[in-house]
mmCIF file with all atom_site columns, C-alpha atoms and ligand atoms in Angstrom:
data_model
loop_
_atom_site.group_PDB
_atom_site.id
_atom_site.type_symbol
_atom_site.label_atom_id
_atom_site.label_alt_id
_atom_site.label_comp_id
_atom_site.label_asym_id
_atom_site.label_entity_id
_atom_site.label_seq_id
_atom_site.pdbx_PDB_ins_code
_atom_site.Cartn_x
_atom_site.Cartn_y
_atom_site.Cartn_z
_atom_site.occupancy
_atom_site.B_iso_or_equiv
_atom_site.pdbx_formal_charge
_atom_site.auth_seq_id
_atom_site.auth_comp_id
_atom_site.auth_asym_id
_atom_site.auth_atom_id
_atom_site.pdbx_PDB_model_num
ATOM   1   C CA  . MET A 1 1   ? 46.950 -199.624 -158.210 1.00 0.00 ? 18  MET A CA  1
ATOM   2   C CA  . GLU A 1 2   ? 47.893 -199.627 -154.212 1.00 0.00 ? 19  GLU A CA  1
ATOM   3   C CA  . THR A 1 3   ? 49.155 -196.601 -154.052 1.00 0.00 ? 20  THR A CA  1
ATOM   4   C CA  . VAL A 1 4   ? 51.231 -195.767 -150.337 1.00 0.00 ? 21  VAL A CA  1
ATOM   5   C CA  . LEU A 1 5   ? 51.039 -192.435 -148.694 1.00 0.00 ? 22  LEU A CA  1
ATOM   6   C CA  . SER A 1 6   ? 53.910 -191.178 -146.204 1.00 0.00 ? 23  SER A CA  1
ATOM   7   C CA  . SER A 1 7   ? 55.558 -188.482 -144.576 1.00 0.00 ? 24  SER A CA  1
ATOM   8   C CA  . ALA A 1 8   ? 58.228 -186.718 -146.691 1.00 0.00 ? 25  ALA A CA  1
ATOM   9   C CA  . ARG A 1 9   ? 62.079 -187.110 -147.191 1.00 0.00 ? 26  ARG A CA  1
ATOM   10  C CA  . VAL A 1 10  ? 64.271 -185.143 -147.866 1.00 0.00 ? 27  VAL A CA  1
ATOM   11  C CA  . GLY A 1 11  ? 64.414 -186.806 -151.409 1.00 0.00 ? 28  GLY A CA  1
ATOM   12  C CA  . ASP A 1 12  ? 60.955 -186.339 -152.138 1.00 0.00 ? 29  ASP A CA  1
ATOM   13  C CA  . MET A 1 13  ? 61.420 -183.070 -152.427 1.00 0.00 ? 30  MET A CA  1
ATOM   14  C CA  . LYS A 1 14  ? 62.918 -182.267 -155.725 1.00 0.00 ? 31  LYS A CA  1
ATOM   15  C CA  . GLU A 1 15  ? 59.866 -184.416 -157.401 1.00 0.00 ? 32  GLU A CA  1
ATOM   16  C CA  . VAL A 1 16  ? 57.169 -182.305 -154.556 1.00 0.00 ? 33  VAL A CA  1
ATOM   17  C CA  . HIS A 1 17  ? 58.230 -179.159 -156.315 1.00 0.00 ? 34  HIS A CA  1
ATOM   18  C CA  . ALA A 1 18  ? 58.524 -180.359 -159.979 1.00 0.00 ? 35  ALA A CA  1
ATOM   19  C CA  . LEU A 1 19  ? 54.466 -182.048 -158.819 1.00 0.00 ? 36  LEU A CA  1
ATOM   20  C CA  . LEU A 1 20  ? 53.599 -178.123 -157.674 1.00 0.00 ? 37  LEU A CA  1
ATOM   21  C CA  . LEU A 1 21  ? 55.188 -176.214 -160.416 1.00 0.00 ? 38  LEU A CA  1
ATOM   22  C CA  . LYS A 1 22  ? 53.070 -178.575 -162.774 1.00 0.00 ? 39  LYS A CA  1
ATOM   23  C CA  . ALA A 1 23  ? 50.066 -176.705 -160.870 1.00 0.00 ? 40  ALA A CA  1
ATOM   24  C CA  . ALA A 1 24  ? 51.168 -173.291 -160.878 1.00 0.00 ? 41  ALA A CA  1
ATOM   25  C CA  . ASP A 1 25  ? 51.923 -172.901 -164.551 1.00 0.00 ? 42  ASP A CA  1
ATOM   26  C CA  . LYS A 1 26  ? 48.443 -173.807 -164.823 1.00 0.00 ? 43  LYS A CA  1
ATOM   27  C CA  . GLY A 1 27  ? 47.972 -170.886 -161.577 1.00 0.00 ? 44  GLY A CA  1
ATOM   28  C CA  . ARG A 1 28  ? 46.119 -172.988 -159.334 1.00 0.00 ? 45  ARG A CA  1
ATOM   29  C CA  . LEU A 1 29  ? 48.416 -173.196 -156.464 1.00 0.00 ? 46  LEU A CA  1
ATOM   30  C CA  . LEU A 1 30  ? 51.256 -170.592 -155.833 1.00 0.00 ? 47  LEU A CA  1
ATOM   31  C CA  . PRO A 1 31  ? 54.345 -171.110 -156.896 1.00 0.00 ? 48  PRO A CA  1
ATOM   32  C CA  . ARG A 1 32  ? 57.007 -172.796 -154.506 1.00 0.00 ? 49  ARG A CA  1
ATOM   33  C CA  . SER A 1 33  ? 60.909 -173.008 -154.076 1.00 0.00 ? 50  SER A CA  1
ATOM   34  C CA  . LEU A 1 34  ? 63.240 -175.965 -153.689 1.00 0.00 ? 51  LEU A CA  1
ATOM   35  C CA  . ALA A 1 35  ? 65.013 -173.999 -150.867 1.00 0.00 ? 52  ALA A CA  1
ATOM   36  C CA  . ASP A 1 36  ? 61.234 -173.383 -149.659 1.00 0.00 ? 53  ASP A CA  1
ATOM   37  C CA  . LEU A 1 37  ? 60.339 -176.989 -149.467 1.00 0.00 ? 54  LEU A CA  1
ATOM   38  C CA  . TYR A 1 38  ? 63.173 -178.160 -148.449 1.00 0.00 ? 55  TYR A CA  1
ATOM   39  C CA  . GLN A 1 39  ? 62.977 -176.190 -145.144 1.00 0.00 ? 56  GLN A CA  1
ATOM   40  C CA  . HIS A 1 40  ? 59.411 -177.883 -144.514 1.00 0.00 ? 57  HIS A CA  1
ATOM   41  C CA  . THR A 1 41  ? 59.876 -181.080 -145.835 1.00 0.00 ? 58  THR A CA  1
ATOM   42  C CA  . ARG A 1 42  ? 58.237 -182.045 -142.336 1.00 0.00 ? 59  ARG A CA  1
ATOM   43  C CA  . ASP A 1 43  ? 54.817 -180.100 -143.284 1.00 0.00 ? 60  ASP A CA  1
ATOM   44  C CA  . PHE A 1 44  ? 54.447 -182.687 -146.350 1.00 0.00 ? 61  PHE A CA  1
ATOM   45  C CA  . TYR A 1 45  ? 52.754 -186.226 -147.148 1.00 0.00 ? 62  TYR A CA  1
ATOM   46  C CA  . VAL A 1 46  ? 53.749 -187.718 -150.257 1.00 0.00 ? 63  VAL A CA  1
ATOM   47  C CA  . LEU A 1 47  ? 51.590 -190.431 -152.325 1.00 0.00 ? 64  LEU A CA  1
ATOM   48  C CA  . LYS A 1 48  ? 53.542 -193.008 -154.347 1.00 0.00 ? 65  LYS A CA  1
ATOM   49  C CA  . GLU A 1 49  ? 53.042 -195.436 -156.565 1.00 0.00 ? 66  GLU A CA  1
ATOM   50  C CA  . PRO A 1 50  ? 54.635 -199.227 -155.853 1.00 0.00 ? 67  PRO A CA  1
ATOM   51  C CA  . ASP A 1 51  ? 57.474 -197.739 -158.823 1.00 0.00 ? 68  ASP A CA  1
ATOM   52  C CA  . GLY A 1 52  ? 58.229 -194.708 -156.341 1.00 0.00 ? 69  GLY A CA  1
ATOM   53  C CA  . ARG A 1 53  ? 56.572 -192.572 -158.325 1.00 0.00 ? 70  ARG A CA  1
ATOM   54  C CA  . PRO A 1 54  ? 54.695 -189.477 -156.370 1.00 0.00 ? 71  PRO A CA  1
ATOM   55  C CA  . ALA A 1 55  ? 51.080 -189.278 -157.355 1.00 0.00 ? 72  ALA A CA  1
ATOM   56  C CA  . GLY A 1 56  ? 50.488 -185.897 -155.151 1.00 0.00 ? 73  GLY A CA  1
ATOM   57  C CA  . CYS A 1 57  ? 51.236 -184.641 -151.990 1.00 0.00 ? 74  CYS A CA  1
ATOM   58  C CA  . CYS A 1 58  ? 49.820 -182.131 -149.082 1.00 0.00 ? 75  CYS A CA  1
ATOM   59  C CA  . ALA A 1 59  ? 51.531 -180.333 -146.755 1.00 0.00 ? 76  ALA A CA  1
ATOM   60  C CA  . LEU A 1 60  ? 49.937 -179.255 -143.468 1.00 0.00 ? 77  LEU A CA  1
ATOM   61  C CA  . SER A 1 61  ? 51.515 -175.559 -142.056 1.00 0.00 ? 78  SER A CA  1
ATOM   62  C CA  . VAL A 1 62  ? 50.973 -174.606 -137.868 1.00 0.00 ? 79  VAL A CA  1
ATOM   63  C CA  . VAL A 1 63  ? 49.973 -171.013 -138.106 1.00 0.00 ? 80  VAL A CA  1
ATOM   64  C CA  . TRP A 1 64  ? 49.042 -170.312 -134.855 1.00 0.00 ? 81  TRP A CA  1
ATOM   65  C CA  . GLU A 1 65  ? 47.743 -172.020 -131.376 1.00 0.00 ? 82  GLU A CA  1
ATOM   66  C CA  . ASP A 1 66  ? 44.362 -173.152 -132.726 1.00 0.00 ? 83  ASP A CA  1
ATOM   67  C CA  . LEU A 1 67  ? 45.239 -172.575 -136.564 1.00 0.00 ? 84  LEU A CA  1
ATOM   68  C CA  . ALA A 1 68  ? 46.765 -174.585 -139.369 1.00 0.00 ? 85  ALA A CA  1
ATOM   69  C CA  . GLU A 1 69  ? 46.464 -174.770 -143.255 1.00 0.00 ? 86  GLU A CA  1
ATOM   70  C CA  . ILE A 1 70  ? 46.243 -176.889 -145.719 1.00 0.00 ? 87  ILE A CA  1
ATOM   71  C CA  . ARG A 1 71  ? 48.572 -176.111 -148.380 1.00 0.00 ? 88  ARG A CA  1
ATOM   72  C CA  . SER A 1 72  ? 50.704 -177.554 -151.611 1.00 0.00 ? 89  SER A CA  1
ATOM   73  C CA  . LEU A 1 73  ? 47.775 -180.334 -152.110 1.00 0.00 ? 90  LEU A CA  1
ATOM   74  C CA  . TYR A 1 74  ? 48.709 -181.316 -155.734 1.00 0.00 ? 91  TYR A CA  1
ATOM   75  C CA  . VAL A 1 75  ? 47.232 -184.740 -157.265 1.00 0.00 ? 92  VAL A CA  1
ATOM   76  C CA  . ARG A 1 76  ? 48.677 -185.889 -160.872 1.00 0.00 ? 93  ARG A CA  1
ATOM   77  C CA  . GLU A 1 77  ? 46.101 -185.326 -163.665 1.00 0.00 ? 94  GLU A CA  1
ATOM   78  C CA  . ASP A 1 78  ? 46.017 -189.213 -164.424 1.00 0.00 ? 95  ASP A CA  1
ATOM   79  C CA  . MET A 1 79  ? 45.715 -190.264 -160.586 1.00 0.00 ? 96  MET A CA  1
ATOM   80  C CA  . ARG A 1 80  ? 42.902 -187.621 -159.906 1.00 0.00 ? 97  ARG A CA  1
ATOM   81  C CA  . ARG A 1 81  ? 38.793 -188.638 -158.962 1.00 0.00 ? 98  ARG A CA  1
ATOM   82  C CA  . ARG A 1 82  ? 40.731 -192.000 -157.209 1.00 0.00 ? 99  ARG A CA  1
ATOM   83  C CA  . GLY A 1 83  ? 40.542 -190.976 -154.049 1.00 0.00 ? 100 GLY A CA  1
ATOM   84  C CA  . ALA A 1 84  ? 44.377 -189.852 -153.704 1.00 0.00 ? 101 ALA A CA  1
ATOM   85  C CA  . GLY A 1 85  ? 43.307 -186.219 -152.695 1.00 0.00 ? 102 GLY A CA  1
ATOM   86  C CA  . SER A 1 86  ? 41.093 -187.087 -149.786 1.00 0.00 ? 103 SER A CA  1
ATOM   87  C CA  . LEU A 1 87  ? 43.818 -189.434 -148.686 1.00 0.00 ? 104 LEU A CA  1
ATOM   88  C CA  . LEU A 1 88  ? 46.636 -187.175 -148.455 1.00 0.00 ? 105 LEU A CA  1
ATOM   89  C CA  . THR A 1 89  ? 44.149 -184.185 -146.652 1.00 0.00 ? 106 THR A CA  1
ATOM   90  C CA  . GLU A 1 90  ? 42.799 -186.543 -143.884 1.00 0.00 ? 107 GLU A CA  1
ATOM   91  C CA  . ALA A 1 91  ? 46.222 -187.662 -143.383 1.00 0.00 ? 108 ALA A CA  1
ATOM   92  C CA  . CYS A 1 92  ? 47.018 -183.258 -142.281 1.00 0.00 ? 109 CYS A CA  1
ATOM   93  C CA  . MET A 1 93  ? 43.050 -183.261 -140.855 1.00 0.00 ? 110 MET A CA  1
ATOM   94  C CA  . ASN A 1 94  ? 43.989 -186.835 -138.471 1.00 0.00 ? 111 ASN A CA  1
ATOM   95  C CA  . GLU A 1 95  ? 48.016 -185.064 -137.763 1.00 0.00 ? 112 GLU A CA  1
ATOM   96  C CA  . ALA A 1 96  ? 46.280 -181.378 -136.748 1.00 0.00 ? 113 ALA A CA  1
ATOM   97  C CA  . GLN A 1 97  ? 44.081 -182.952 -134.318 1.00 0.00 ? 114 GLN A CA  1
ATOM   98  C CA  . ALA A 1 98  ? 46.582 -184.418 -133.105 1.00 0.00 ? 115 ALA A CA  1
ATOM   99  C CA  . MET A 1 99  ? 48.625 -181.643 -132.487 1.00 0.00 ? 116 MET A CA  1
ATOM   100 C CA  . GLY A 1 100 ? 45.423 -180.402 -130.971 1.00 0.00 ? 117 GLY A CA  1
ATOM   101 C CA  . VAL A 1 101 ? 45.035 -177.696 -133.150 1.00 0.00 ? 118 VAL A CA  1
ATOM   102 C CA  . SER A 1 102 ? 41.228 -176.746 -134.133 1.00 0.00 ? 119 SER A CA  1
ATOM   103 C CA  . ARG A 1 103 ? 40.287 -175.348 -136.656 1.00 0.00 ? 120 ARG A CA  1
ATOM   104 C CA  . LEU A 1 104 ? 42.234 -175.991 -139.882 1.00 0.00 ? 121 LEU A CA  1
ATOM   105 C CA  . PHE A 1 105 ? 41.738 -173.704 -143.667 1.00 0.00 ? 122 PHE A CA  1
ATOM   106 C CA  . THR A 1 106 ? 42.804 -173.731 -147.023 1.00 0.00 ? 123 THR A CA  1
ATOM   107 C CA  . LEU A 1 107 ? 43.024 -171.310 -149.135 1.00 0.00 ? 124 LEU A CA  1
ATOM   108 C CA  . THR A 1 108 ? 41.341 -173.319 -152.779 1.00 0.00 ? 125 THR A CA  1
ATOM   109 C CA  . TYR A 1 109 ? 39.671 -172.891 -155.997 1.00 0.00 ? 126 TYR A CA  1
ATOM   110 C CA  . GLU A 1 110 ? 38.178 -176.998 -155.379 1.00 0.00 ? 127 GLU A CA  1
ATOM   111 C CA  . THR A 1 111 ? 35.170 -175.457 -152.942 1.00 0.00 ? 128 THR A CA  1
ATOM   112 C CA  . ALA A 1 112 ? 33.349 -178.954 -154.101 1.00 0.00 ? 129 ALA A CA  1
ATOM   113 C CA  . PHE A 1 113 ? 36.411 -180.892 -153.069 1.00 0.00 ? 130 PHE A CA  1
ATOM   114 C CA  . PHE A 1 114 ? 36.786 -179.459 -149.680 1.00 0.00 ? 131 PHE A CA  1
ATOM   115 C CA  . THR A 1 115 ? 33.112 -178.923 -148.514 1.00 0.00 ? 132 THR A CA  1
ATOM   116 C CA  . ARG A 1 116 ? 32.851 -182.942 -148.966 1.00 0.00 ? 133 ARG A CA  1
ATOM   117 C CA  . LEU A 1 117 ? 35.901 -183.089 -146.466 1.00 0.00 ? 134 LEU A CA  1
ATOM   118 C CA  . GLY A 1 118 ? 33.759 -180.687 -144.515 1.00 0.00 ? 135 GLY A CA  1
ATOM   119 C CA  . PHE A 1 119 ? 35.159 -178.004 -145.187 1.00 0.00 ? 136 PHE A CA  1
ATOM   120 C CA  . SER A 1 120 ? 33.042 -174.464 -145.124 1.00 0.00 ? 137 SER A CA  1
ATOM   121 C CA  . GLU A 1 121 ? 33.265 -171.208 -146.809 1.00 0.00 ? 138 GLU A CA  1
ATOM   122 C CA  . VAL A 1 122 ? 34.643 -168.035 -145.193 1.00 0.00 ? 139 VAL A CA  1
ATOM   123 C CA  . ASP A 1 123 ? 35.562 -165.049 -145.531 1.00 0.00 ? 140 ASP A CA  1
ATOM   124 C CA  . LYS A 1 124 ? 39.074 -164.427 -145.264 1.00 0.00 ? 141 LYS A CA  1
ATOM   125 C CA  . ASP A 1 125 ? 39.082 -161.922 -142.369 1.00 0.00 ? 142 ASP A CA  1
ATOM   126 C CA  . VAL A 1 126 ? 38.188 -164.614 -140.220 1.00 0.00 ? 143 VAL A CA  1
ATOM   127 C CA  . LEU A 1 127 ? 42.365 -165.197 -140.745 1.00 0.00 ? 144 LEU A CA  1
ATOM   128 C CA  . PRO A 1 128 ? 44.324 -162.703 -140.025 1.00 0.00 ? 145 PRO A CA  1
ATOM   129 C CA  . GLN A 1 129 ? 46.858 -164.885 -138.522 1.00 0.00 ? 146 GLN A CA  1
ATOM   130 C CA  . LYS A 1 130 ? 47.375 -165.564 -142.714 1.00 0.00 ? 147 LYS A CA  1
ATOM   131 C CA  . ILE A 1 131 ? 47.165 -162.630 -143.782 1.00 0.00 ? 148 ILE A CA  1
ATOM   132 C CA  . TRP A 1 132 ? 49.944 -160.872 -142.117 1.00 0.00 ? 149 TRP A CA  1
ATOM   133 C CA  . ALA A 1 133 ? 52.154 -164.086 -142.970 1.00 0.00 ? 150 ALA A CA  1
ATOM   134 C CA  . ASP A 1 134 ? 52.031 -164.260 -146.227 1.00 0.00 ? 151 ASP A CA  1
ATOM   135 C CA  . CYS A 1 135 ? 48.636 -163.470 -148.247 1.00 0.00 ? 152 CYS A CA  1
ATOM   136 C CA  . VAL A 1 136 ? 51.016 -159.744 -147.280 1.00 0.00 ? 153 VAL A CA  1
ATOM   137 C CA  . HIS A 1 137 ? 53.851 -160.873 -150.117 1.00 0.00 ? 154 HIS A CA  1
ATOM   138 C CA  . CYS A 1 138 ? 51.694 -162.502 -152.729 1.00 0.00 ? 155 CYS A CA  1
ATOM   139 C CA  . PRO A 1 139 ? 51.335 -160.779 -155.755 1.00 0.00 ? 156 PRO A CA  1
ATOM   140 C CA  . LYS A 1 140 ? 47.465 -161.135 -156.061 1.00 0.00 ? 157 LYS A CA  1
ATOM   141 C CA  . PHE A 1 141 ? 47.099 -159.178 -152.886 1.00 0.00 ? 158 PHE A CA  1
ATOM   142 C CA  . PRO A 1 142 ? 44.398 -158.257 -151.816 1.00 0.00 ? 159 PRO A CA  1
ATOM   143 C CA  . ASP A 1 143 ? 42.490 -157.241 -154.847 1.00 0.00 ? 160 ASP A CA  1
ATOM   144 C CA  . ASP A 1 144 ? 43.090 -160.192 -157.256 1.00 0.00 ? 161 ASP A CA  1
ATOM   145 C CA  . CYS A 1 145 ? 42.949 -162.645 -155.088 1.00 0.00 ? 162 CYS A CA  1
ATOM   146 C CA  . ASP A 1 146 ? 40.733 -165.007 -155.943 1.00 0.00 ? 163 ASP A CA  1
ATOM   147 C CA  . GLU A 1 147 ? 41.069 -167.751 -154.183 1.00 0.00 ? 164 GLU A CA  1
ATOM   148 C CA  . THR A 1 148 ? 38.528 -168.946 -151.843 1.00 0.00 ? 165 THR A CA  1
ATOM   149 C CA  . ALA A 1 149 ? 38.605 -169.153 -147.837 1.00 0.00 ? 166 ALA A CA  1
ATOM   150 C CA  . MET A 1 150 ? 37.575 -172.549 -146.445 1.00 0.00 ? 167 MET A CA  1
ATOM   151 C CA  . LEU A 1 151 ? 37.539 -174.003 -142.611 1.00 0.00 ? 168 LEU A CA  1
ATOM   152 C CA  . ARG A 1 152 ? 36.666 -176.824 -140.585 1.00 0.00 ? 169 ARG A CA  1
ATOM   153 C CA  . ARG A 1 153 ? 36.313 -176.753 -137.231 1.00 0.00 ? 170 ARG A CA  1
ATOM   154 C CA  . LEU A 1 154 ? 38.686 -180.392 -136.126 1.00 0.00 ? 171 LEU A CA  1
HETATM 155 C C1  . COA B 2 .   ? 41.744 -180.630 -155.812 1.00 0.00 ? 136 COA B C1  1
HETATM 156 C C2  . COA B 2 .   ? 42.786 -182.253 -156.645 1.00 0.00 ? 136 COA B C2  1
HETATM 157 C C3  . COA B 2 .   ? 43.916 -182.180 -155.296 1.00 0.00 ? 136 COA B C3  1
HETATM 158 C C4  . COA B 2 .   ? 41.395 -183.654 -155.857 1.00 0.00 ? 136 COA B C4  1
HETATM 159 O O1  . COA B 2 .   ? 42.316 -184.710 -155.916 1.00 0.00 ? 136 COA B O1  1
HETATM 160 P P1  . COA B 2 .   ? 41.367 -186.228 -155.907 1.00 0.00 ? 136 COA B P1  1
HETATM 161 O O2  . COA B 2 .   ? 42.522 -187.441 -155.953 1.00 0.00 ? 136 COA B O2  1
HETATM 162 O O3  . COA B 2 .   ? 41.405 -186.106 -157.604 1.00 0.00 ? 136 COA B O3  1
HETATM 163 O O4  . COA B 2 .   ? 40.310 -186.378 -154.951 1.00 0.00 ? 136 COA B O4  1
HETATM 164 P P2  . COA B 2 .   ? 39.524 -186.835 -154.922 1.00 0.00 ? 136 COA B P2  1
HETATM 165 O O5  . COA B 2 .   ? 39.609 -188.519 -155.651 1.00 0.00 ? 136 COA B O5  1
HETATM 166 O O6  . COA B 2 .   ? 39.276 -186.900 -153.174 1.00 0.00 ? 136 COA B O6  1
HETATM 167 O O7  . COA B 2 .   ? 37.722 -186.531 -154.384 1.00 0.00 ? 136 COA B O7  1
HETATM 168 C C5  . COA B 2 .   ? 36.431 -186.380 -153.845 1.00 0.00 ? 136 COA B C5  1
HETATM 169 C C6  . COA B 2 .   ? 36.018 -186.101 -153.992 1.00 0.00 ? 136 COA B C6  1
HETATM 170 O O8  . COA B 2 .   ? 35.766 -184.494 -153.910 1.00 0.00 ? 136 COA B O8  1
HETATM 171 C C7  . COA B 2 .   ? 35.336 -184.235 -155.694 1.00 0.00 ? 136 COA B C7  1
HETATM 172 N N1  . COA B 2 .   ? 36.110 -183.697 -156.500 1.00 0.00 ? 136 COA B N1  1
HETATM 173 C C8  . COA B 2 .   ? 37.356 -183.580 -156.693 1.00 0.00 ? 136 COA B C8  1
HETATM 174 N N2  . COA B 2 .   ? 37.909 -183.160 -157.453 1.00 0.00 ? 136 COA B N2  1
HETATM 175 C C9  . COA B 2 .   ? 36.266 -182.066 -158.491 1.00 0.00 ? 136 COA B C9  1
HETATM 176 C C10 . COA B 2 .   ? 36.260 -181.669 -159.347 1.00 0.00 ? 136 COA B C10 1
HETATM 177 N N3  . COA B 2 .   ? 37.661 -181.171 -159.701 1.00 0.00 ? 136 COA B N3  1
HETATM 178 N N4  . COA B 2 .   ? 34.859 -181.069 -159.239 1.00 0.00 ? 136 COA B N4  1
HETATM 179 C C11 . COA B 2 .   ? 34.157 -181.503 -158.316 1.00 0.00 ? 136 COA B C11 1
HETATM 180 N N5  . COA B 2 .   ? 34.708 -182.123 -157.741 1.00 0.00 ? 136 COA B N5  1
HETATM 181 C C12 . COA B 2 .   ? 35.408 -182.702 -157.584 1.00 0.00 ? 136 COA B C12 1
HETATM 182 C C13 . COA B 2 .   ? 34.378 -185.360 -155.508 1.00 0.00 ? 136 COA B C13 1
HETATM 183 O O9  . COA B 2 .   ? 32.614 -185.086 -155.084 1.00 0.00 ? 136 COA B O9  1
HETATM 184 C C14 . COA B 2 .   ? 35.301 -186.276 -155.478 1.00 0.00 ? 136 COA B C14 1
HETATM 185 O O10 . COA B 2 .   ? 34.651 -187.577 -155.434 1.00 0.00 ? 136 COA B O10 1
HETATM 186 P P3  . COA B 2 .   ? 33.965 -188.372 -156.415 1.00 0.00 ? 136 COA B P3  1
HETATM 187 O O11 . COA B 2 .   ? 35.175 -188.252 -157.434 1.00 0.00 ? 136 COA B O11 1
HETATM 188 O O12 . COA B 2 .   ? 33.844 -189.580 -155.983 1.00 0.00 ? 136 COA B O12 1
HETATM 189 O O13 . COA B 2 .   ? 32.783 -188.062 -157.134 1.00 0.00 ? 136 COA B O13 1
HETATM 190 C C15 . COA B 2 .   ? 43.125 -182.425 -157.427 1.00 0.00 ? 136 COA B C15 1
HETATM 191 O O14 . COA B 2 .   ? 42.067 -182.291 -158.195 1.00 0.00 ? 136 COA B O14 1
HETATM 192 C C16 . COA B 2 .   ? 44.451 -181.490 -157.740 1.00 0.00 ? 136 COA B C16 1
HETATM 193 O O15 . COA B 2 .   ? 45.220 -181.380 -157.649 1.00 0.00 ? 136 COA B O15 1
HETATM 194 N N6  . COA B 2 .   ? 43.782 -179.908 -158.485 1.00 0.00 ? 136 COA B N6  1
HETATM 195 C C17 . COA B 2 .   ? 44.495 -179.094 -159.115 1.00 0.00 ? 136 COA B C17 1
HETATM 196 C C18 . COA B 2 .   ? 45.888 -178.494 -157.598 1.00 0.00 ? 136 COA B C18 1
HETATM 197 C C19 . COA B 2 .   ? 44.630 -177.930 -156.312 1.00 0.00 ? 136 COA B C19 1
HETATM 198 O O16 . COA B 2 .   ? 43.519 -177.197 -156.476 1.00 0.00 ? 136 COA B O16 1
HETATM 199 N N7  . COA B 2 .   ? 45.337 -177.915 -154.826 1.00 0.00 ? 136 COA B N7  1
HETATM 200 C C20 . COA B 2 .   ? 44.211 -177.558 -154.452 1.00 0.00 ? 136 COA B C20 1
HETATM 201 C C21 . COA B 2 .   ? 44.982 -176.401 -153.926 1.00 0.00 ? 136 COA B C21 1
HETATM 202 S S1  . COA B 2 .   ? 44.591 -175.759 -152.080 1.00 0.00 ? 136 COA B S1  1
#
């Protein structure tokens, strides 16, 4: 079935919130509040089915002059392994490159997926801006953080 990829609109964010809550319930992503999502609407891409139902989402978050992050990537379970996750991630990669960002990272459990897109595992210490902006506020920081940091040069 054809899906349509587009930049998120404010009207999409409640559904993005619902998608991300599903992943958060399973411990795959950190939960984000609706207020946080509205503030970051411009970061998001949304993939929709022809009837408008969201199939997945992904956000590009600029962290520093040479660094951006892939965040909140989620594809509905019944839509997986059909290229949706790659399409969403590549949209963020292309936008980061167009903006002049030279390094793109993610914190993830999905290492096989990101390896296939050209990311490699790195030590979290190479991402100090992320650690001091976000990780220090995370309940899992530092000892219980079990996500893998992965980086790709653009
Ligand atoms: C990770 C995720 C976005 C992948 O979405 P997807 O639409 O299934 O991804 P794609 O179909 O584009 O997969 C591309 C390739 O990545 C690899 N891949 C994807 N999911 C994989 C998995 N669970 N295990 C191993 N390899 C995987 C495969 O090589 C796949 O190609 P193939 O299907 O031809 O073998 C999806 O599984 C998801 O939403 N997971 C839960 C949330 C999450 O963990 N998000 C990442 C946080 S950074």
